[in-house]
Coordinates of N, CA and C in Angstrom, one line a residue:
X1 N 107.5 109.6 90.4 CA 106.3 108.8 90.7 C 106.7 107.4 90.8
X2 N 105.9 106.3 91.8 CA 105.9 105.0 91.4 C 104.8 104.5 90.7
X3 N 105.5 103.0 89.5 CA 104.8 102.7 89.2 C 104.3 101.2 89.4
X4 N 103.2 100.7 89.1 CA 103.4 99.7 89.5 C 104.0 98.3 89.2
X5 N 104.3 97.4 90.0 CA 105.5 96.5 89.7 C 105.2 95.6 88.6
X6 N 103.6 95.3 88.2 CA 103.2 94.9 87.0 C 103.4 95.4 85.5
X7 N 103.7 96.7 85.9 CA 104.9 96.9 84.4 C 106.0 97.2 84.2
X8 N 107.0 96.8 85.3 CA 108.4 96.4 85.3 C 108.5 95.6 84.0
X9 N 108.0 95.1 83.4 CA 108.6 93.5 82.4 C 108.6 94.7 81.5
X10 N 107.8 95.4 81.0 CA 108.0 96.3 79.7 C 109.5 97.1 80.2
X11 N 110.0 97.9 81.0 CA 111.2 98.3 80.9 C 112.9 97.1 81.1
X12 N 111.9 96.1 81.4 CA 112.9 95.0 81.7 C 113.6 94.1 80.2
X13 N 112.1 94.5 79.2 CA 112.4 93.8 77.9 C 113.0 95.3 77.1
X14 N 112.8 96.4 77.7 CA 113.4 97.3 76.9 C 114.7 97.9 76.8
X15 N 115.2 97.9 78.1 CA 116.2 98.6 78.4 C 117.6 96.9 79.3
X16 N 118.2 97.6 79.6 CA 119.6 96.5 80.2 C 119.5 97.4 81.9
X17 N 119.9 96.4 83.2 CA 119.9 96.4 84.5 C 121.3 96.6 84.4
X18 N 121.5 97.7 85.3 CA 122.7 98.6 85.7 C 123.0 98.4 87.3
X19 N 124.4 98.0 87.7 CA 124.5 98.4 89.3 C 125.0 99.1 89.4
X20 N 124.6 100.1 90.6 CA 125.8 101.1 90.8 C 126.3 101.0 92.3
X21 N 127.1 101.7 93.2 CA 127.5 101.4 94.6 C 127.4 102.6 95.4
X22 N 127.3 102.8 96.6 CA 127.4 104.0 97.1 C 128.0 105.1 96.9
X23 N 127.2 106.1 96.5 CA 128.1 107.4 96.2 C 128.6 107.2 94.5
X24 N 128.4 106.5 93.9 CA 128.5 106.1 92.0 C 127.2 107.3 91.8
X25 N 128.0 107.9 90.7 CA 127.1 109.3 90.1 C 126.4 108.4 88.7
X26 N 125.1 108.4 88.8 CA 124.3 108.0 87.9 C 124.5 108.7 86.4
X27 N 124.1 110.4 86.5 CA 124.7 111.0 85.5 C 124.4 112.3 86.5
X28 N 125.5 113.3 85.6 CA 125.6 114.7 86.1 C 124.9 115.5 85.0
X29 N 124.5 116.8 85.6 CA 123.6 118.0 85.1 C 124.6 118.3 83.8
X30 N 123.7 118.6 82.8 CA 124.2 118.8 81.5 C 124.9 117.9 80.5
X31 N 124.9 116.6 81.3 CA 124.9 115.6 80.3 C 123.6 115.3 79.5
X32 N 123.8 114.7 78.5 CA 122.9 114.5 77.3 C 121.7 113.7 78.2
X33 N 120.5 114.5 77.6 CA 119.6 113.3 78.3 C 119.1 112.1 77.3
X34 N 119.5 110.8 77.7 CA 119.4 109.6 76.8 C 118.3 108.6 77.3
X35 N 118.4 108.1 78.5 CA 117.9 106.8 79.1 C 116.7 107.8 80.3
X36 N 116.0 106.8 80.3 CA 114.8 106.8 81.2 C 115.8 105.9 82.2
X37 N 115.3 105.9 83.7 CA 115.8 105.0 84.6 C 114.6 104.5 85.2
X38 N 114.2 103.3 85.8 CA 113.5 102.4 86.7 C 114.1 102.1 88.1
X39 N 114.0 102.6 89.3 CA 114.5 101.5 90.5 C 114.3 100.9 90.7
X40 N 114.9 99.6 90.9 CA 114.4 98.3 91.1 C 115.1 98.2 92.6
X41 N 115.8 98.4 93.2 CA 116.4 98.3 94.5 C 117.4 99.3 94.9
X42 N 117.6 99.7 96.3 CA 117.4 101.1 96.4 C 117.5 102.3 96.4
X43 N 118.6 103.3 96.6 CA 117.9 104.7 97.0 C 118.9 106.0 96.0
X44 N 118.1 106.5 95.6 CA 119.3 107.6 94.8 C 119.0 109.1 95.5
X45 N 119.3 110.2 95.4 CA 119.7 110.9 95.8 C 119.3 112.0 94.3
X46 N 118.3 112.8 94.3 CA 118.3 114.3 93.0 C 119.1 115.1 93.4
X47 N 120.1 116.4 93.0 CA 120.1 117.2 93.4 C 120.9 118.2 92.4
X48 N 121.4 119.7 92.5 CA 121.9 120.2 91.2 C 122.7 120.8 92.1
X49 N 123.6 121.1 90.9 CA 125.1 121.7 92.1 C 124.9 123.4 91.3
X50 N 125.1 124.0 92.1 CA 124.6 125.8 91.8 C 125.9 126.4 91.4
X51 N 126.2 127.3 90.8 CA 127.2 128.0 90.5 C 128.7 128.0 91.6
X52 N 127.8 128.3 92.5 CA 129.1 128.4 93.8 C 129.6 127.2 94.4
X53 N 128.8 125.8 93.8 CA 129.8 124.3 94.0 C 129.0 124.0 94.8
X54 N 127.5 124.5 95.7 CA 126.9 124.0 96.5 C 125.9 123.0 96.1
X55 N 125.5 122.1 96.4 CA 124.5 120.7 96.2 C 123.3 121.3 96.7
X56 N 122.1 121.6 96.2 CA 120.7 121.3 96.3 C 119.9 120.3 96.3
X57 N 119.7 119.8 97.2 CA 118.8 118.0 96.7 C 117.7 118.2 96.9
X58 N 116.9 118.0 96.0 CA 115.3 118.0 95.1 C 114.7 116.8 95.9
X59 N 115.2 115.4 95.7 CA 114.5 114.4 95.9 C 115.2 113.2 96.2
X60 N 114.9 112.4 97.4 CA 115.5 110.6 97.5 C 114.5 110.2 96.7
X61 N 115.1 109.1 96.0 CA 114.4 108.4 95.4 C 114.7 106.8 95.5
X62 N 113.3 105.9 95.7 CA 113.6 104.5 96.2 C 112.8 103.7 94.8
X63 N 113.0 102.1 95.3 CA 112.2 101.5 94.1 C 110.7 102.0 94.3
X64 N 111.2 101.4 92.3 CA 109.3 101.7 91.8 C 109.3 103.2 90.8
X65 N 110.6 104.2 91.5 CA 110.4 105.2 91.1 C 110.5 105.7 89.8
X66 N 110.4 106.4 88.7 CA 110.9 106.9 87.7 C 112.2 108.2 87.5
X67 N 112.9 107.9 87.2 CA 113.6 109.4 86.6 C 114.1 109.3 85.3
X68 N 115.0 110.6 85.1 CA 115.3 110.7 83.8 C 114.7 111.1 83.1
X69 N 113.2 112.4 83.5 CA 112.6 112.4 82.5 C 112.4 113.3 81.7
X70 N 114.0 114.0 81.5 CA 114.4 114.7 80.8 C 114.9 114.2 79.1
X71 N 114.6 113.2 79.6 CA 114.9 112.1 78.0 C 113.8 112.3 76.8
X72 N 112.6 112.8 77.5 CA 111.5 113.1 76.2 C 111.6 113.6 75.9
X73 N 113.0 115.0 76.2 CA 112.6 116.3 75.4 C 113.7 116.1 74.1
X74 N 113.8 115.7 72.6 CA 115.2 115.9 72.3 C 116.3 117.0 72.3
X75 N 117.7 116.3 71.9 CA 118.1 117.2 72.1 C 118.2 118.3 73.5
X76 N 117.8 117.4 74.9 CA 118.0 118.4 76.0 C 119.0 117.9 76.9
X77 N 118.9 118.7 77.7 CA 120.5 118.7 78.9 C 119.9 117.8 80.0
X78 N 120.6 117.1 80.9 CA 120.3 116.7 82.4 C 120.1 117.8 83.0
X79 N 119.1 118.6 83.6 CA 118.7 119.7 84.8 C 119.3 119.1 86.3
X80 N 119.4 117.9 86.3 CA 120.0 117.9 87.7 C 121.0 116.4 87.6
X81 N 121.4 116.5 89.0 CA 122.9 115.2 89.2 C 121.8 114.3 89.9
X82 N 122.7 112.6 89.7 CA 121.5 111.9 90.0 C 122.5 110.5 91.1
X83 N 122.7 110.7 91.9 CA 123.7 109.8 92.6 C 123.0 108.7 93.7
X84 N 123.8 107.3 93.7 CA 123.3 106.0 94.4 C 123.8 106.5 96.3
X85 N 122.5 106.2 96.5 CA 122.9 106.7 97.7 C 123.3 105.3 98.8
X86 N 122.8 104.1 98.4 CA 123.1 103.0 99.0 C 123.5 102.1 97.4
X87 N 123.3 100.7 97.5 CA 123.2 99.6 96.6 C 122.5 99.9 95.7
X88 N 122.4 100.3 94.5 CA 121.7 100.2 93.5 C 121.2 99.8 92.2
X89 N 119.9 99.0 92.0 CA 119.9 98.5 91.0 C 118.8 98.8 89.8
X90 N 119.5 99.5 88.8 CA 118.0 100.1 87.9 C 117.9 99.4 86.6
X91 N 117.1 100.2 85.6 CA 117.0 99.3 84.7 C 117.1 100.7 83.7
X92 N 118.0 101.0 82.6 CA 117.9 102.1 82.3 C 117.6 101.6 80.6
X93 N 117.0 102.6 80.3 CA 116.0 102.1 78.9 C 116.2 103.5 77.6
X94 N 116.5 103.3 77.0 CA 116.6 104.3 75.2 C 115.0 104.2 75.6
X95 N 114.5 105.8 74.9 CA 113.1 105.5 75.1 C 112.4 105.1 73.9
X96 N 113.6 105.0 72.6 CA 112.9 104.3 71.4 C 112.7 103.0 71.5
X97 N 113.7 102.4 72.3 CA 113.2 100.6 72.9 C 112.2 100.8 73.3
X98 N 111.3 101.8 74.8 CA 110.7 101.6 75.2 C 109.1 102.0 74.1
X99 N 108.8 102.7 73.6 CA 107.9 103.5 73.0 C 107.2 102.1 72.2
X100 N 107.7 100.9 71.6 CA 106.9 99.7 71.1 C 106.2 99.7 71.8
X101 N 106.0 99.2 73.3 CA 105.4 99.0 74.6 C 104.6 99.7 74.5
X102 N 104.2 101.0 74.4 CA 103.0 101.7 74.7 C 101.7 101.1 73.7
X103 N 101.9 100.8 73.0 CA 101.0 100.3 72.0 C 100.2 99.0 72.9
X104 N 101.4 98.6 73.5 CA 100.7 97.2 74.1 C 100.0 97.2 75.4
X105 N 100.1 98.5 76.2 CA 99.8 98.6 77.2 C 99.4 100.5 77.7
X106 N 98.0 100.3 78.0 CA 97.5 101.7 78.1 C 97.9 102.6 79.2
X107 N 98.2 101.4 80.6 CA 98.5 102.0 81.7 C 100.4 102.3 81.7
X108 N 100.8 101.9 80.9 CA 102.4 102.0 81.1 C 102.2 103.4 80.5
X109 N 101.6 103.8 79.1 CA 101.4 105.0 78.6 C 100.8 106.3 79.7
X110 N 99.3 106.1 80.4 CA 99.1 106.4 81.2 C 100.1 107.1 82.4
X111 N 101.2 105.6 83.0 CA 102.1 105.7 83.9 C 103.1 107.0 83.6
X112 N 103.8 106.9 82.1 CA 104.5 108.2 81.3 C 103.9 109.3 81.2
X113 N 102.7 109.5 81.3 CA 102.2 110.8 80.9 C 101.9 111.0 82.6
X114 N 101.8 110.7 83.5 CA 101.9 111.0 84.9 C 102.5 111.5 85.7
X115 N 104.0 110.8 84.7 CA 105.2 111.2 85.0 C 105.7 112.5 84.9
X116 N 105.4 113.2 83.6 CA 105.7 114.5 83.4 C 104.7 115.3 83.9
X117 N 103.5 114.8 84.1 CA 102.9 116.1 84.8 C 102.9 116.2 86.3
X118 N 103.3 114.9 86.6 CA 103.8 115.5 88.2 C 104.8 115.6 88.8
X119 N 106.0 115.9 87.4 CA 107.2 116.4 87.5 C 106.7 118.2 87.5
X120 N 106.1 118.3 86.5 CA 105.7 119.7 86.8 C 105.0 120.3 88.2
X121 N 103.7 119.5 88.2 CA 103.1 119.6 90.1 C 104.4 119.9 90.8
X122 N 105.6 119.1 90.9 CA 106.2 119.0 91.9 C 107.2 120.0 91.9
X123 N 107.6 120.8 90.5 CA 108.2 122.0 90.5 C 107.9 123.1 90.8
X124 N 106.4 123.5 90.5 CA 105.5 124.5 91.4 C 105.3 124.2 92.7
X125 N 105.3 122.9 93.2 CA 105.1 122.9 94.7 C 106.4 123.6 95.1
X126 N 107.4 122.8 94.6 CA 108.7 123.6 95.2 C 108.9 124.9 95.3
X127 N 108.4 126.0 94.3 CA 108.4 127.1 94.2 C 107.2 127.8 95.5
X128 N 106.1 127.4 95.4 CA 104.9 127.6 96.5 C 105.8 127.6 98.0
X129 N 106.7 126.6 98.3 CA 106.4 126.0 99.4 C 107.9 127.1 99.8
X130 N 109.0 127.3 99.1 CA 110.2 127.8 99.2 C 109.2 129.9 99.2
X131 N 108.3 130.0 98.7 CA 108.5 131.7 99.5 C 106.7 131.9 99.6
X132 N 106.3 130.7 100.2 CA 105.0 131.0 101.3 C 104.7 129.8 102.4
X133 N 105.6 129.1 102.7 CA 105.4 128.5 103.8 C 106.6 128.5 104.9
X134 N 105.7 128.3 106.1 CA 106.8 128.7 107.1 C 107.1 127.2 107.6
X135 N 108.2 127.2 108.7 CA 108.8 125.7 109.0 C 107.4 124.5 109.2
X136 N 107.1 125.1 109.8 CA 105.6 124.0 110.3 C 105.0 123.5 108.5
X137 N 104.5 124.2 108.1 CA 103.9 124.4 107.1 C 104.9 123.3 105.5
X138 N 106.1 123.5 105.5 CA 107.1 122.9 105.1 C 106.9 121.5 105.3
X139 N 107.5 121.3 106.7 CA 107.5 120.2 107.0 C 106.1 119.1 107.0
X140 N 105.5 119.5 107.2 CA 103.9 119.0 107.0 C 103.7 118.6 105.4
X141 N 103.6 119.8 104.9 CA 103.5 119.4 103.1 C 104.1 118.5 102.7
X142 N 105.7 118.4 103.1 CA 106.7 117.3 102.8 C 106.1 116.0 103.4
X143 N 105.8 115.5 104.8 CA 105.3 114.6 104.8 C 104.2 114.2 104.0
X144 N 103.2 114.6 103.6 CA 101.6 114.4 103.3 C 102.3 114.3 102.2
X145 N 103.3 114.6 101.3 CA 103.4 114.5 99.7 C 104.2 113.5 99.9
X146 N 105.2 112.8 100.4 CA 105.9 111.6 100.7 C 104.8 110.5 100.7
X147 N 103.7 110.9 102.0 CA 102.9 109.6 102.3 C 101.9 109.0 101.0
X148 N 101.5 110.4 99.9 CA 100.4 109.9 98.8 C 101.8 109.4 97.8
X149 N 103.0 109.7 97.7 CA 103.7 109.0 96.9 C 104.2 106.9 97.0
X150 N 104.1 107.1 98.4 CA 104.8 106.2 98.9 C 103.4 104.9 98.9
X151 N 101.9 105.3 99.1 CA 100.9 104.9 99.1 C 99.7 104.8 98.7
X152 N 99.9 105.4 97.5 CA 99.1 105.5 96.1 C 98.6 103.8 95.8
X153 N 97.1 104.2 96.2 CA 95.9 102.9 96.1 C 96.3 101.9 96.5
X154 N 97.1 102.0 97.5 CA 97.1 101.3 98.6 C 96.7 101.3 100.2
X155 N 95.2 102.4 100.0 CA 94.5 102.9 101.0 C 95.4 102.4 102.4
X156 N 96.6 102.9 102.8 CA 97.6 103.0 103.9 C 96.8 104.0 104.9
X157 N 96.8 103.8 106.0 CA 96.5 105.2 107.1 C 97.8 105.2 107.5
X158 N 98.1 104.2 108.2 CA 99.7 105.0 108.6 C 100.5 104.7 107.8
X159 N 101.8 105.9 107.9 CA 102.9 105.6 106.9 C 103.7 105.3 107.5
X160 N 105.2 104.8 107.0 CA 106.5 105.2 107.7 C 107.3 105.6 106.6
X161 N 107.9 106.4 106.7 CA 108.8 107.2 105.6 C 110.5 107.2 106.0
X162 N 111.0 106.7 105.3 CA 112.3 106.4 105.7 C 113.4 107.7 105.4
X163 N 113.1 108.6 106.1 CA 114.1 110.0 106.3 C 114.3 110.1 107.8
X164 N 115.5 110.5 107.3 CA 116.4 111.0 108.3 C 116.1 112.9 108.7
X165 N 116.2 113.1 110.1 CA 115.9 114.4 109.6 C 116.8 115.2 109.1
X166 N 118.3 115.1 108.9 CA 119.2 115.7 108.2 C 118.8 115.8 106.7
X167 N 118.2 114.7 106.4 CA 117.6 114.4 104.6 C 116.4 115.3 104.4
X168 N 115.8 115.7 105.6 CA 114.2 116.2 105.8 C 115.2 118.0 105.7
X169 N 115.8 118.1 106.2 CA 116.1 119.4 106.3 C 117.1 119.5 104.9
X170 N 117.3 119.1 104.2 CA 117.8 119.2 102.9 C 116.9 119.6 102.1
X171 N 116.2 119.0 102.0 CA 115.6 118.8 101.0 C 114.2 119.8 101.1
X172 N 113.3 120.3 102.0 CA 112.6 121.6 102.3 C 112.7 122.5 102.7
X173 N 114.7 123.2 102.6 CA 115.6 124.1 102.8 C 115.6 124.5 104.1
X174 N 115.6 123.9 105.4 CA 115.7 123.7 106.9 C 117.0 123.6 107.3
X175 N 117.3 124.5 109.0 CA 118.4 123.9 109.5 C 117.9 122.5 109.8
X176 N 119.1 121.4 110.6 CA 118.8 120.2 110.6 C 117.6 120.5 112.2
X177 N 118.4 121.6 113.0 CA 118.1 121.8 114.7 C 116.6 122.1 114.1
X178 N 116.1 123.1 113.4 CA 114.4 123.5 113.6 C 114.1 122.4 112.9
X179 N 114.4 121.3 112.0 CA 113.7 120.3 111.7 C 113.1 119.2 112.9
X180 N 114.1 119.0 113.5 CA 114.1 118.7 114.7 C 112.9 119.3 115.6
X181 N 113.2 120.4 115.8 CA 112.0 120.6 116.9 C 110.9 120.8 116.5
X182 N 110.5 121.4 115.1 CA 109.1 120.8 114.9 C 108.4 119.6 114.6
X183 N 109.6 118.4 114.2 CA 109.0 117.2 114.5 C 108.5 116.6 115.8
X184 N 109.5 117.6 116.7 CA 109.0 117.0 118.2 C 107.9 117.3 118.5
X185 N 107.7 119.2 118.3 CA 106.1 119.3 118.2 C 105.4 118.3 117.7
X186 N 105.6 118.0 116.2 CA 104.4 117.0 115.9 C 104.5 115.6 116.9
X187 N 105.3 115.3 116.9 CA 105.2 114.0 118.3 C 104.3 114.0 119.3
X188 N 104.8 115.7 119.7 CA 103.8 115.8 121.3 C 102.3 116.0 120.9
X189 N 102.3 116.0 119.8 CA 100.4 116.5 119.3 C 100.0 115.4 118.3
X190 N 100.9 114.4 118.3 CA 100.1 112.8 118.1 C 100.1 112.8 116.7
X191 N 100.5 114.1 115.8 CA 100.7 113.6 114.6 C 101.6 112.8 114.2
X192 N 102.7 112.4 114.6 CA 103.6 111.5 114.1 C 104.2 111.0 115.2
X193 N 105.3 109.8 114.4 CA 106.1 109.2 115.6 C 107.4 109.1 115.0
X194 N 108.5 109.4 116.0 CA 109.7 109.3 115.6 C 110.1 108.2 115.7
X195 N 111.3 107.5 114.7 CA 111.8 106.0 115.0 C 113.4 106.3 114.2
X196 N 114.2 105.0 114.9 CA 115.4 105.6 114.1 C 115.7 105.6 112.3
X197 N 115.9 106.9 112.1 CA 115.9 106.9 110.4 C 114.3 106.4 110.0
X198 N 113.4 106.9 110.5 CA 112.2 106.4 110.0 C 111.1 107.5 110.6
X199 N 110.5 107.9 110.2 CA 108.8 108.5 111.0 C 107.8 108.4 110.6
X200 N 106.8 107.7 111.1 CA 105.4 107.2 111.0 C 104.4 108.3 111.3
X201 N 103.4 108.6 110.2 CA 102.7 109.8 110.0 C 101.5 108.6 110.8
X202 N 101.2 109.7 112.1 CA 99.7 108.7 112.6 C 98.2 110.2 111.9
X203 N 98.3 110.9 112.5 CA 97.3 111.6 111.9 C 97.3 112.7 110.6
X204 N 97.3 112.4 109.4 CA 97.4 112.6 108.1 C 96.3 114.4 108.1
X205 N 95.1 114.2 108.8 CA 94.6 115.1 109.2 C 94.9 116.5 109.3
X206 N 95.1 116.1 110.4 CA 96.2 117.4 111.9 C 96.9 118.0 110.6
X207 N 98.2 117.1 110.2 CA 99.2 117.5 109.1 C 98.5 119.0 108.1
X208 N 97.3 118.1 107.3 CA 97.1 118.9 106.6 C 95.8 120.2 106.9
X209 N 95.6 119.8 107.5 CA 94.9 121.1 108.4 C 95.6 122.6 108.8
X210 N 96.7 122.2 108.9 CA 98.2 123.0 108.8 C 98.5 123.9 107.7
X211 N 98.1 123.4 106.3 CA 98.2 124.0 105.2 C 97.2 124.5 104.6
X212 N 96.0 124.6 105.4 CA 94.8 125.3 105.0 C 94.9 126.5 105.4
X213 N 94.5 128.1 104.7 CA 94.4 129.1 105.1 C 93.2 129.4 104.5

């Protein structure tokens, strides 16, 4: 989830600013979970490597975002690898530094308990969307849950979402080619617009109309 930039200063007074560089592994699966992370500037990459050495990627993640929030549970493991996909700059926090803070501020508390339950939402979506939706249906969900992340009370109609469609087909278990052509569909039927590394959701509608049975 993002949160908003008005309580950046509580993880800023809690925790120490970390840079990492392209391709720098933030932490890998089964390391200890310790630090909450903040992005403050750009883009990380979720993903867990499976038995057979293959990469699954869960989620890009840009500023604003939260991870790490495997750090509440004690005593638990990293469930997934967390790598800078460009420049990166976070703010990573003990969450006993952080925890003073909640006292002083309702919506940072708020913000944390948000956090884990739409880490859970977003694990049953995964599960829903991997063995009952078909490419169309996929691809549609994925946008419309990008656009309410990216534009949360910031009453946006149009979006632009900065995926590539090779990132788009990663990530809602697609070849990159049928990603492709059903975005074209959506083109020719006004729901979206393609741009380089970028696509702008024009009718939010259409999209979810799609996922109604």
């Amino acid at each position: 989830m993002k949160i908003n930039e008005n309580l950046f200063h509580f993880f800023e007074q809690a925790g120490t600013k970390v840079i990492y560089h392209p391709n720098d592994i933030i932490y890998m699966q089964e390391d200890d979970s310790t630090n909450l992370y903040l992005i403050l500037k750009g883009r990380v990459r979720v993903f867990n490597i499976n038995p057979m050495g293959e990469e699954i990627t869960f989620e890009f993640l840009n500023k604003g975002r939260i991870f790490g929030e495997s750090s509440f549970f004690q005593n638990s493991l990293r469930p997934t690898t967390v790598m800078a996909v460009n420049e990166v700059e976070l703010i990573s926090c003990y969450l006993d530094d952080l925890y003073p803070y909640l006292s002083e501020s309702k919506e940072l508390t708020i913000a944390l308990l948000q956090l884990l339950s739409q880490t859970c939402d977003y694990m049953t979506s995964l599960l829903k969307k991997a063995y009952t939706y078909n490419r169309y249906e996929k691809i549609a969900s994925f946008l419309l849950e990008q656009t309410v992340t990216d534009n949360i009370n910031k009453g946006i109609v149009n979006s632009t979402l900065p995926y590539t469609h090779e990132e788009i087909a990663t990530l809602v278990g697609l070849s990159r080619v049928t990603v492709t052509k059903v975005l074209n569909d959506f083109v020719k039927k006004g729901y979206i617009k393609n741009k380089y590394r970028k696509i702008i959701i024009l009718n939010k509608k259409a999209l979810a109309q799609l996922l109604d049975h």
